[in-house]
Short mmCIF file of C-alpha atoms in Angstrom, two decimals:
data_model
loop_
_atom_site.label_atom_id
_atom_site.label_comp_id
_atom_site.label_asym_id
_atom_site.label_seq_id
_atom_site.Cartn_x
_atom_site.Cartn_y
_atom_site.Cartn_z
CA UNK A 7 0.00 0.00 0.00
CA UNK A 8 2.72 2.75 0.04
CA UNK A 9 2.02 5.37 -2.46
CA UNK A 10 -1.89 3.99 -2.89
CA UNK A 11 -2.73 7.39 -3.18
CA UNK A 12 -0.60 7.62 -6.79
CA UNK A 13 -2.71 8.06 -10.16
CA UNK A 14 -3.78 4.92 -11.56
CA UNK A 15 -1.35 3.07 -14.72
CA UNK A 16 -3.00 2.59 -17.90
CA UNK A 17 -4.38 -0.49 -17.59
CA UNK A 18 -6.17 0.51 -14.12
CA UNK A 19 -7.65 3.71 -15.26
CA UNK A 20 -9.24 2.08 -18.59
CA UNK A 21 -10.39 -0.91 -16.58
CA UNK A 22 -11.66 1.98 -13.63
CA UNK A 23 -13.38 3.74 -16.40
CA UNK A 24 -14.81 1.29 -18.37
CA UNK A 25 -16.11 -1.26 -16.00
CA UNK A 26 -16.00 -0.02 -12.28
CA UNK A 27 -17.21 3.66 -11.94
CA UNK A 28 -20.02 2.93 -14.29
CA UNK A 29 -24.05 3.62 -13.93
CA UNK A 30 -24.38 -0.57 -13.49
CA UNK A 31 -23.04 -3.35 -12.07
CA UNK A 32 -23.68 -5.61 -15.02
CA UNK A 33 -20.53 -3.47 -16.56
CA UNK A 34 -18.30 -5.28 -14.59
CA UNK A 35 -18.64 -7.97 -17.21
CA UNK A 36 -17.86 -5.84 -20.33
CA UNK A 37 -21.59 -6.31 -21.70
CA UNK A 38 -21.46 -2.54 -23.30
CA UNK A 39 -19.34 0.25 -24.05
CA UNK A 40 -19.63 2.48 -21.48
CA UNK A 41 -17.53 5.59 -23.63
CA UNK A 42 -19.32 6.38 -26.35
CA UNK A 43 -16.20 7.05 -28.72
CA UNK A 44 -14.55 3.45 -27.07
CA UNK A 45 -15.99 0.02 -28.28
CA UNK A 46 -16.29 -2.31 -25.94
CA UNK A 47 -14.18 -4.84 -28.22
CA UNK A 48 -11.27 -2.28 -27.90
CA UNK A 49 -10.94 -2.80 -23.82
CA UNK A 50 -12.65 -6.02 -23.01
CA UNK A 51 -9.15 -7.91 -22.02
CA UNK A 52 -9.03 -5.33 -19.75
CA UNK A 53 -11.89 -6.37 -17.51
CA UNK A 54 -10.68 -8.56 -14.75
CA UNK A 55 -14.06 -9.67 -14.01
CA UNK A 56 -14.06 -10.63 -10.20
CA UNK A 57 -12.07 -7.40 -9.19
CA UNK A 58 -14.51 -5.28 -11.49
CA UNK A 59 -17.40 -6.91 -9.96
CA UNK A 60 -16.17 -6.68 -5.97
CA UNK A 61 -14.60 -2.68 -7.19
CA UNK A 62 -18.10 -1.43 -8.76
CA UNK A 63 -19.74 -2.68 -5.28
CA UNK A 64 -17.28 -0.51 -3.46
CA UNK A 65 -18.09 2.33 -5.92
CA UNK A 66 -21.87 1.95 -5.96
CA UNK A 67 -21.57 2.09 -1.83
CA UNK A 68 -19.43 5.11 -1.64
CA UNK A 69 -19.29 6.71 -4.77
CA UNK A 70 -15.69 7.60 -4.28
CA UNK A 71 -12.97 7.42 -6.95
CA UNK A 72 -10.20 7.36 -4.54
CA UNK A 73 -7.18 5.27 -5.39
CA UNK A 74 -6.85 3.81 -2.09
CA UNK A 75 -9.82 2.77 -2.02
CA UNK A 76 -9.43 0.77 -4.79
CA UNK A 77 -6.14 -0.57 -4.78
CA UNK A 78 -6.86 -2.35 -1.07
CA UNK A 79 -8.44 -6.02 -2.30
CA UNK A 80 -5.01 -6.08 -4.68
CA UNK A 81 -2.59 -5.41 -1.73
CA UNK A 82 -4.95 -7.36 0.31
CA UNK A 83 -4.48 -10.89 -2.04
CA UNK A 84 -0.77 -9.72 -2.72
CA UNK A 85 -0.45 -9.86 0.77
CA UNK A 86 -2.71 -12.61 1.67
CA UNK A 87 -0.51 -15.26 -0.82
CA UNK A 88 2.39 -14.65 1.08
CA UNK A 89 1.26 -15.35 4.01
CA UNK A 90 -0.46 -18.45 2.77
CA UNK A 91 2.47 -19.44 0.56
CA UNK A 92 4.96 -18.87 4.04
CA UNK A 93 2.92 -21.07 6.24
CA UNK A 94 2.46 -23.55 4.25
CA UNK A 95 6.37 -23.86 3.02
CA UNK A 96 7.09 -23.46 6.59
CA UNK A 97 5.49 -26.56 7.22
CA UNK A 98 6.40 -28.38 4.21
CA UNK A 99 10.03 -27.06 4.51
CA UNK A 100 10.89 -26.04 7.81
CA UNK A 101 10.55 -22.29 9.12
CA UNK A 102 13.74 -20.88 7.69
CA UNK A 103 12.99 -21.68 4.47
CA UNK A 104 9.42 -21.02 4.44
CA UNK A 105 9.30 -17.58 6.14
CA UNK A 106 12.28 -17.23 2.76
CA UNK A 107 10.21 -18.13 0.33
CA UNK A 108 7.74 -16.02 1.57
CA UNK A 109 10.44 -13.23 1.39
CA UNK A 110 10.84 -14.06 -1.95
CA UNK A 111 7.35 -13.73 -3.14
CA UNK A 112 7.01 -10.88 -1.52
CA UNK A 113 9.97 -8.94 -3.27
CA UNK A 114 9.70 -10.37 -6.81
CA UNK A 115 9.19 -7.04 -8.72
CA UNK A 116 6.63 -8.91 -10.82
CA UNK A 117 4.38 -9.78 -8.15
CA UNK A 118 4.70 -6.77 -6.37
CA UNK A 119 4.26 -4.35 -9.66
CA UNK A 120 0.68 -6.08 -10.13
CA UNK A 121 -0.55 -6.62 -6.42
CA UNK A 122 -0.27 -2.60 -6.34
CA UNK A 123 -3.04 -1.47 -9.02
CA UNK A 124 -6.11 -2.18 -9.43
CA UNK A 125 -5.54 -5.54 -11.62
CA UNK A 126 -6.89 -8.94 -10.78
CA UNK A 127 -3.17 -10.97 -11.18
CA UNK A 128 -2.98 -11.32 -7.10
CA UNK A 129 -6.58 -12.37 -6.55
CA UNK A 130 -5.65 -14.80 -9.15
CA UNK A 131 -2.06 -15.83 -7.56
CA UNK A 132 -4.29 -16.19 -4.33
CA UNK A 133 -6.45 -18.48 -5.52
CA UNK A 134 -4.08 -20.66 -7.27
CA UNK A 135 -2.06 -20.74 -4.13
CA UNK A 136 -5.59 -21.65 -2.01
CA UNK A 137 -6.98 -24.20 -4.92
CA UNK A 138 -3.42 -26.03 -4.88
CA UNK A 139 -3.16 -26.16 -1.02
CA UNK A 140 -6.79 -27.71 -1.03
CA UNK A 141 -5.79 -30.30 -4.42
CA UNK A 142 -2.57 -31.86 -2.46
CA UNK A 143 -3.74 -34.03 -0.01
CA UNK A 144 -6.05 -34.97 -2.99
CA UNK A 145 -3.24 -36.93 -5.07
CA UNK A 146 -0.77 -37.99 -2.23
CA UNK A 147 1.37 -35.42 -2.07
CA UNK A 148 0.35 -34.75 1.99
CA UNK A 149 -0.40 -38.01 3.73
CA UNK A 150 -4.79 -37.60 4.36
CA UNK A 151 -7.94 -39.12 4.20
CA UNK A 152 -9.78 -38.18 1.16
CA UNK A 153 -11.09 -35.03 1.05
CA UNK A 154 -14.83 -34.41 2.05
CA UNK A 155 -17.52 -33.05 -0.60
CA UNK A 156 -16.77 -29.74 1.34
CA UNK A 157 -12.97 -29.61 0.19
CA UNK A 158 -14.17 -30.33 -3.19
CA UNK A 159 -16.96 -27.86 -3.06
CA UNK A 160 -14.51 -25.22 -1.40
CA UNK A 161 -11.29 -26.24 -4.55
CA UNK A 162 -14.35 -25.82 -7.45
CA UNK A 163 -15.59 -22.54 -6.35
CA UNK A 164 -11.78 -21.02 -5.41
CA UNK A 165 -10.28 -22.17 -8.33
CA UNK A 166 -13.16 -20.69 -10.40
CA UNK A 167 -12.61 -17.08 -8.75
CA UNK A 168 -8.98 -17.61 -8.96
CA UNK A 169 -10.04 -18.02 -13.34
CA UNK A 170 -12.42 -14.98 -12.82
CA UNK A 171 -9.89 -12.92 -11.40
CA UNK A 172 -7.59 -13.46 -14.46
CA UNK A 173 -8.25 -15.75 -17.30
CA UNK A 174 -4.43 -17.36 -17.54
CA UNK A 175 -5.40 -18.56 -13.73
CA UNK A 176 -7.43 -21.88 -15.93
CA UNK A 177 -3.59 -22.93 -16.59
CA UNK A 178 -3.12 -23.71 -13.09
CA UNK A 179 -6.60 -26.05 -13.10
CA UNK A 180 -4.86 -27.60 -16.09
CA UNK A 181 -1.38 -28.37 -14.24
CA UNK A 182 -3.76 -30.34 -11.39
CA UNK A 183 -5.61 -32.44 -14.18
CA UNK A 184 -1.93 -33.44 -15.05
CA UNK A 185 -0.84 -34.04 -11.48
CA UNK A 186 -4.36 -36.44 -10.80
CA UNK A 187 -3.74 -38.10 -13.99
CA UNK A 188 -0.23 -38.90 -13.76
CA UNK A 189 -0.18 -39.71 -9.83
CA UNK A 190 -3.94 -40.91 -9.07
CA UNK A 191 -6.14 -41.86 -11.68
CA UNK A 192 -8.65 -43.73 -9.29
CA UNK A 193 -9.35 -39.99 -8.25
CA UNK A 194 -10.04 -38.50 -11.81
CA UNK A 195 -13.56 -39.63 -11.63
CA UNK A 196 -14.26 -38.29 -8.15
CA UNK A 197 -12.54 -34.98 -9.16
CA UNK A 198 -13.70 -34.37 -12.21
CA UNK A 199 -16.85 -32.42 -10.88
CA UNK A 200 -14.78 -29.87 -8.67
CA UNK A 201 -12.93 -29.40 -12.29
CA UNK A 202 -15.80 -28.64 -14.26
CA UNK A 203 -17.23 -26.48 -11.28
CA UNK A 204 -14.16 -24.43 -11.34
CA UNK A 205 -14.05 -24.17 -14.97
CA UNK A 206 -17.98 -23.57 -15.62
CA UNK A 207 -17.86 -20.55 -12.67
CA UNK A 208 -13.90 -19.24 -14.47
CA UNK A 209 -14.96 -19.40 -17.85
CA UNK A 210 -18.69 -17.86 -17.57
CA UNK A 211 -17.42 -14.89 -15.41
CA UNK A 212 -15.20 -14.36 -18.79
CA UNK A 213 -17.66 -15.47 -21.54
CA UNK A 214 -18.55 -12.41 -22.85
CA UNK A 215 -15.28 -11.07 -22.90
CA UNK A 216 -14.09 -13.95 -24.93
CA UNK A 217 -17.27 -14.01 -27.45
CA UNK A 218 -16.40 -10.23 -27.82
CA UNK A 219 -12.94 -10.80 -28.54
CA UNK A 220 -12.66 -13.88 -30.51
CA UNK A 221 -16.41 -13.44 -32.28
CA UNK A 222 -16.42 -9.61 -32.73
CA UNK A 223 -13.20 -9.23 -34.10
CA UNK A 224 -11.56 -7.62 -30.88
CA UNK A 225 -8.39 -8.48 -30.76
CA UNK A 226 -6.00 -6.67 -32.95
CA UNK A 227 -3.56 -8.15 -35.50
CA UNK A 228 -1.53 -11.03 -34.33
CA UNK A 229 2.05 -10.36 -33.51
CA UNK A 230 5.37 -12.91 -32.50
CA UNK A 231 7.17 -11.84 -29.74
CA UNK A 232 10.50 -13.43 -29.88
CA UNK A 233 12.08 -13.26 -26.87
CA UNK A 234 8.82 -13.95 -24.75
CA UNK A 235 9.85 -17.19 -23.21
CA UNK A 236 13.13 -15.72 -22.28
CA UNK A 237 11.45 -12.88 -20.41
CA UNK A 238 9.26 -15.14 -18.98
CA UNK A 239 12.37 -16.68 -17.21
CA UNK A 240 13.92 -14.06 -16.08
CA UNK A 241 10.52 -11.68 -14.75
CA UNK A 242 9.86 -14.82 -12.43
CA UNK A 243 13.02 -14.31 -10.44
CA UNK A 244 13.58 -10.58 -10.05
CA UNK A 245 13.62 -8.65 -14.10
CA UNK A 246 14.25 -5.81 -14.44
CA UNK A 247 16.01 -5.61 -11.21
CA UNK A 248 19.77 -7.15 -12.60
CA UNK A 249 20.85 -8.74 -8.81
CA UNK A 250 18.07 -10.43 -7.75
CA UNK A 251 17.71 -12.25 -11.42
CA UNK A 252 21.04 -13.77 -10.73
CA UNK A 253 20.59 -15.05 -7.15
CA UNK A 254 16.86 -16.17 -7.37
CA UNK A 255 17.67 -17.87 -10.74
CA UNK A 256 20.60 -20.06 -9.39
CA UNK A 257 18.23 -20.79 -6.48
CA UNK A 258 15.34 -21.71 -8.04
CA UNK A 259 17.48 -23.75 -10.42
CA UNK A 260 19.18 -25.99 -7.34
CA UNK A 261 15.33 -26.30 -5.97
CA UNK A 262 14.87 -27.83 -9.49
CA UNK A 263 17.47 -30.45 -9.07
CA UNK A 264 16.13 -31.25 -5.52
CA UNK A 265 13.01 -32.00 -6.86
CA UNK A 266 13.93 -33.10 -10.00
CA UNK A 267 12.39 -37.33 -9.07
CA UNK A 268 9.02 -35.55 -8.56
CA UNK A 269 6.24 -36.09 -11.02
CA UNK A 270 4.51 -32.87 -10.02
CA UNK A 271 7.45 -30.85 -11.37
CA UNK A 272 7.52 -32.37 -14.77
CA UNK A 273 4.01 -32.60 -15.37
CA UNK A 274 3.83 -28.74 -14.48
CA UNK A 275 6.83 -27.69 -16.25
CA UNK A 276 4.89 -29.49 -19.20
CA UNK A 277 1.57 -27.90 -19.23
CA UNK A 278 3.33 -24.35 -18.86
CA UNK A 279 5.54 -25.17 -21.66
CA UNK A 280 2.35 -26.25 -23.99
CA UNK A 281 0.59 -23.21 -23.15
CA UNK A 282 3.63 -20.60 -24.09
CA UNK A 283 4.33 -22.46 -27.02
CA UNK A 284 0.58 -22.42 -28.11
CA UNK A 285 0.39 -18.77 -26.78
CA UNK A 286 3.92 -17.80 -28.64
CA UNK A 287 4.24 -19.64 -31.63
CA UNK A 288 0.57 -20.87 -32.41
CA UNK A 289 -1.70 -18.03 -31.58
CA UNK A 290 0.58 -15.65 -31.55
CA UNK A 291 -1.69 -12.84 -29.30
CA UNK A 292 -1.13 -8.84 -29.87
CA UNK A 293 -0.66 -8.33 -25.98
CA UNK A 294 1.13 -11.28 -24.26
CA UNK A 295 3.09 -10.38 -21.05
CA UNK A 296 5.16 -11.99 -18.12
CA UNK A 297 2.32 -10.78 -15.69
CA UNK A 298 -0.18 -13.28 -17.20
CA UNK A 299 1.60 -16.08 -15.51
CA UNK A 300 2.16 -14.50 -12.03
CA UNK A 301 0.83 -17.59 -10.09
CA UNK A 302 4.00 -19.37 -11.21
CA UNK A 303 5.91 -16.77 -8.80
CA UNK A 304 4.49 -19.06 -5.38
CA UNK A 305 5.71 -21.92 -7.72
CA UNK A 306 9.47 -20.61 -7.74
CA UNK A 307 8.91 -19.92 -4.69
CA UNK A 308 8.58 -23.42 -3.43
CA UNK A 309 11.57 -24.02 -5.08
CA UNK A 310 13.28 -21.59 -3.52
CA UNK A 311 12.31 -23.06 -0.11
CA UNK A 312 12.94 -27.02 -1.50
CA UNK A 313 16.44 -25.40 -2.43
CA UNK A 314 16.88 -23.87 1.63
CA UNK A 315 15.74 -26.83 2.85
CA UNK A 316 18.88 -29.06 1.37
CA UNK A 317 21.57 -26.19 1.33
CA UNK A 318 20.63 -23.38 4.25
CA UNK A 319 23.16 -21.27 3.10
CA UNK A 320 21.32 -19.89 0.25
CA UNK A 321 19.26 -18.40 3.17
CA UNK A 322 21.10 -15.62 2.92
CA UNK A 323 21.95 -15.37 -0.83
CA UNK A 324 17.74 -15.07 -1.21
CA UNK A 325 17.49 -12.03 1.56
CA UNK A 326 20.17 -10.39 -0.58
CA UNK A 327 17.83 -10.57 -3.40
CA UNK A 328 14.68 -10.03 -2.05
CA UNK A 329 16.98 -6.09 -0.40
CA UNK A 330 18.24 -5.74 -4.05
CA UNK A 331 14.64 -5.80 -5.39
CA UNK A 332 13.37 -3.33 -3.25
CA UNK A 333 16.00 -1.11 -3.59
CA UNK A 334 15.68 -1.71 -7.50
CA UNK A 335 12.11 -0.79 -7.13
CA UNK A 336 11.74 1.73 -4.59
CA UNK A 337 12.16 5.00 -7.04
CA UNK A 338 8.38 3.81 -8.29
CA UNK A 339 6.64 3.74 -5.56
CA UNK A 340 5.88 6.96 -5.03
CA UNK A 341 5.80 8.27 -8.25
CA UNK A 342 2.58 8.66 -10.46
CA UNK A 343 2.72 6.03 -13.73
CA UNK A 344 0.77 8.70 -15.28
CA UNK A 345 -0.45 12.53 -14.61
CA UNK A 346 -4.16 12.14 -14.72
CA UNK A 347 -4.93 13.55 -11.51
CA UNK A 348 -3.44 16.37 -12.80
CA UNK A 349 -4.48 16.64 -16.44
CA UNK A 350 -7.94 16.00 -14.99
CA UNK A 351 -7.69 19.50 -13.10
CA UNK A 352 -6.46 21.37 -16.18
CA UNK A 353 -9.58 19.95 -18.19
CA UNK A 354 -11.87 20.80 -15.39
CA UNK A 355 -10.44 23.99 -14.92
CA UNK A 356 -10.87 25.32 -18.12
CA UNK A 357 -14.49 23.89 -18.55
CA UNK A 358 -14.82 26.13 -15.27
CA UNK A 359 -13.52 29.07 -17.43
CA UNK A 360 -15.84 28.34 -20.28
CA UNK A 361 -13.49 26.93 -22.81
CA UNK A 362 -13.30 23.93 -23.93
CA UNK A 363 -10.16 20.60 -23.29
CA UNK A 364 -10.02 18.13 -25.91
CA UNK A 365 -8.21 15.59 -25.60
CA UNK A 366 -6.83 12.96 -28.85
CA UNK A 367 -8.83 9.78 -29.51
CA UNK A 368 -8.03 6.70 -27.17
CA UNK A 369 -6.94 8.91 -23.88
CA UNK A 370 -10.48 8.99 -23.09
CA UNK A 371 -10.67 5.52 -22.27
CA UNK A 372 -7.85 6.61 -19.57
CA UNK A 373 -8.87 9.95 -18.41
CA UNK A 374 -12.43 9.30 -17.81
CA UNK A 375 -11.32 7.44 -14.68
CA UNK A 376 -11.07 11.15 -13.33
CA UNK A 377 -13.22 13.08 -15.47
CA UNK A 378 -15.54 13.75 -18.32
CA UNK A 379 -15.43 17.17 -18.96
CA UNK A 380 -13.70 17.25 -22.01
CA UNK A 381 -14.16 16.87 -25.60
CA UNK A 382 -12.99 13.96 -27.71
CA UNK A 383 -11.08 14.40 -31.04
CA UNK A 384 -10.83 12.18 -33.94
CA UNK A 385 -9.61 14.31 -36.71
CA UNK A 386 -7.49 17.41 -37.50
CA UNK A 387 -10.60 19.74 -38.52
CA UNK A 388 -12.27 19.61 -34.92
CA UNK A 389 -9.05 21.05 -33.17
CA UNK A 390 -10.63 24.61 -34.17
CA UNK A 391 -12.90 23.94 -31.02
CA UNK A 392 -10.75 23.31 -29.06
CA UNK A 393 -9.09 25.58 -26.12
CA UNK A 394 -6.61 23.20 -24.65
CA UNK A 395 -5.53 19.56 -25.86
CA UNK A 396 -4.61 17.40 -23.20
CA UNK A 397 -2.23 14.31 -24.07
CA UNK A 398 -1.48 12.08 -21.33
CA UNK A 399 -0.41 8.85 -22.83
CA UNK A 400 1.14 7.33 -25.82
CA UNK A 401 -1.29 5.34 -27.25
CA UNK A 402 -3.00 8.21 -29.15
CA UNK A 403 -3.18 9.17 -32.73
CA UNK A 404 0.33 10.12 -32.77
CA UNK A 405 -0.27 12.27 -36.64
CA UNK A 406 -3.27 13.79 -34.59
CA UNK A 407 -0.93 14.57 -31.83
CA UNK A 408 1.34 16.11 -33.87
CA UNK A 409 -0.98 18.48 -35.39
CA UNK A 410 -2.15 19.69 -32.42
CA UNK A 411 1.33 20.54 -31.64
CA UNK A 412 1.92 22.57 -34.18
CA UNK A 413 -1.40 24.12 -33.58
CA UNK A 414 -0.82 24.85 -30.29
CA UNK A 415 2.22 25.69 -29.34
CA UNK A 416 1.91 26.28 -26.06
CA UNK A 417 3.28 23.50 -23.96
CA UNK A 418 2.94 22.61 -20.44
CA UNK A 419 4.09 19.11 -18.96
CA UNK A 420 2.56 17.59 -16.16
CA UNK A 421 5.27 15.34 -14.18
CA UNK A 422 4.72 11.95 -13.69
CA UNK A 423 6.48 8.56 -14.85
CA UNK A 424 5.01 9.08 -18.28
CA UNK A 425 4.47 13.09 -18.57
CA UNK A 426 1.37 14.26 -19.51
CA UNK A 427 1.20 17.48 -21.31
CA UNK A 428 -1.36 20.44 -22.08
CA UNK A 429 -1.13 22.34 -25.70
CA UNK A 430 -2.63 26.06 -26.14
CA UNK A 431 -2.46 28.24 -28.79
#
């Protein structure tokens, strides 16, 4: 929670915007555009349904558009799978190395960079960490009697908010259907229903986000990315902070070789690797980041502890890491990923004064998470009405951005990690 108060990113505001501060709760699951000059097609993977649905019952309570406010379930699950993911390496691994796993989790700059905005990754690391806790004693891998209807009640309906918090969330129902059907088929049978639970409540809290994308023509043109796996790798154990890559990475790599006789790690390794290679090389998506797979940071992080519990004198080497990431990361957060707050006060300021604050196609979706009082344009003849353009990110028209430079010579920058800035004539 330290510098909750900061403007939301890009992501956050749009989703904010779009599906949270919004006349009904049935936005939450992208079933309109809500922005008139946005189609709902152009921001649906933005919708992280269970966070949009538990936000817009906060903001239909209180009304309030506070960042705080918002950002308090992420921090809450961020925080919440460590301490899950700690006690329960504790007692798999001994204290040491649990309370450093833990330690670990807690510093990876991925994990923390998306349990601080208003994003549904943690709720979905969270649940994965819950839903596997609840599938072990299930296939052997903790001596117990067979789970009651109510453990595979309470693994259907977790694991399914775990998917509706974040789609990529169904890969970790997929790694326990390989665990059960390498390790225990006798149980497939009895656990196929808390499968199908999880995936009918994951994939129906995303339906019509996926019919709009895949059946509308949503997504945009398909694109490789060819170092994806490779960043993969190394945003798991500390990117972009350089220290921590190289200490987590030899650690998770000797927690590797100490479990390297388990079936669990293979079959897991496996299913990840099908997905990225359908993801990279078949499918080939337009946005496809290291984030989507955040709930294999608790996975490294078992590793790490499997690794502490054979050699404790990585102990050490993983506290160093876990310092050198928040050192790394520190500088951020404070500081504003974008100046909306304060572009929003310019544009309502001048409405005040009677003129008029445009701002270029596509920063609507962005700035109406702290105002509407602005005009929207599309093309270089409207820029005659305008006052003041407002630009506060790059994903504008950037030929309609640079006529209304030229038009406007003016120039005022608003500080923030990405500068916003405000054009008059």
């Amino acid at each position: 929670m330290l510098g909750s108060n900061r403007s939301f990113g890009y992501d956050a505001a749009a989703t904010f915007a779009n599906f949270i501060a919004t006349p009904s709760l049935l936005d939450a699951f992208a079933v309109r555009s809500v922005i008139p000059s946005i189609p709902v097609t152009q921001v649906a993977t933005n919708d992280h349904v269970l966070l949009s649905l538990l936000s817009h019952l906060i903001y239909s309570a209180t009304g309030s558009r506070t960042e705080v406010l918002y950002r308090f379930i992420p921090a809450l699950a961020g925080g919440a799978t460590v301490g899950v993911a700690t006690a329960a390496l504790a007692r798999r691994f001994g204290l040491v190395a649990g309370v450093c796993a833990g330690i670990f989790i807690a510093a990876d700059p991925l994990f923390v960079d998306n349990s601080r905005d208003v994003r549904g990754y943690s709720l979905a690391a969270l649940g994965s960490v819950v839903g596997t806790l609840l599938v072990l004693p299930m296939h052997g891998e903790v001596a117990a009697k067979r789970p009651e209807g109510r453990r595979l009640v309470a693994y259907a309906v977790v694991m399914g908010l775990a998917i509706a918090a974040q789609l990529f969330a169904g890969v970790v129902l997929l790694c326990h259907v390989a665990w059960i059907v390498t390790r225990s088929r006798s149980d497939i049978w009895r656990l196929l229903p808390a499968w199908a639970g999880a995936a009918v409540i994951g994939f129906a809290a995303n339906a019509n986000i996926q019919v709009t994308e895949l059946v509308q023509h949503g997504l945009p043109p398909s694109q490789l990315y060819p170092d994806f796996p490779r960043d993969l790798v190394l945003f798991l154990v500390g990117a972009p902070v350089v220290l921590p890559v190289g200490l987590w990475l030899a650690t998770v790599g000797l927690g590797i070789w100490t479990q390297r006789r388990q079936a669990w790690l293979w079959t897991t390794l496996g299913v990840v690797a099908v997905v990225v290679a359908v993801l990279w090389l078949g499918l080939r998506p337009a946005f496809l980041y290291p984030r989507f797979f955040i709930f294999l940071v608790p996975a490294c992080g078992y590793l790490v502890a499997a690794a502490i519990a054979r050699w404790w004198v990585l102990a050490p080497v993983v506290v160093l890491g876990a310092a050198a990431a928040a050192v790394g990361q520190a500088p951020a957060y404070l500081q504003d990923p974008l100046a909306l707050p304060q572009a929003a006060a310019v544009v309502e300021s001048t409405h005040r004064a009677g003129g008029t604050a445009c701002v270029v196609h596509s920063d609507e979706q962005v700035l109406s998470a702290y105002t509407s009082e602005f005009a929207v344009v599309t093309r270089a003849d409207q820029l005659g009405g305008c006052d003041a353009v407002v630009v506060v990110s790059w994903g504008v028209d950037l030929a309609l951005r640079d006529e209304a430079a030229r038009e406007f010579p003016s120039l005022t920058t608003l500080p923030a990690y990405y500068p916003a800035v405000v054009l008059r004539r």
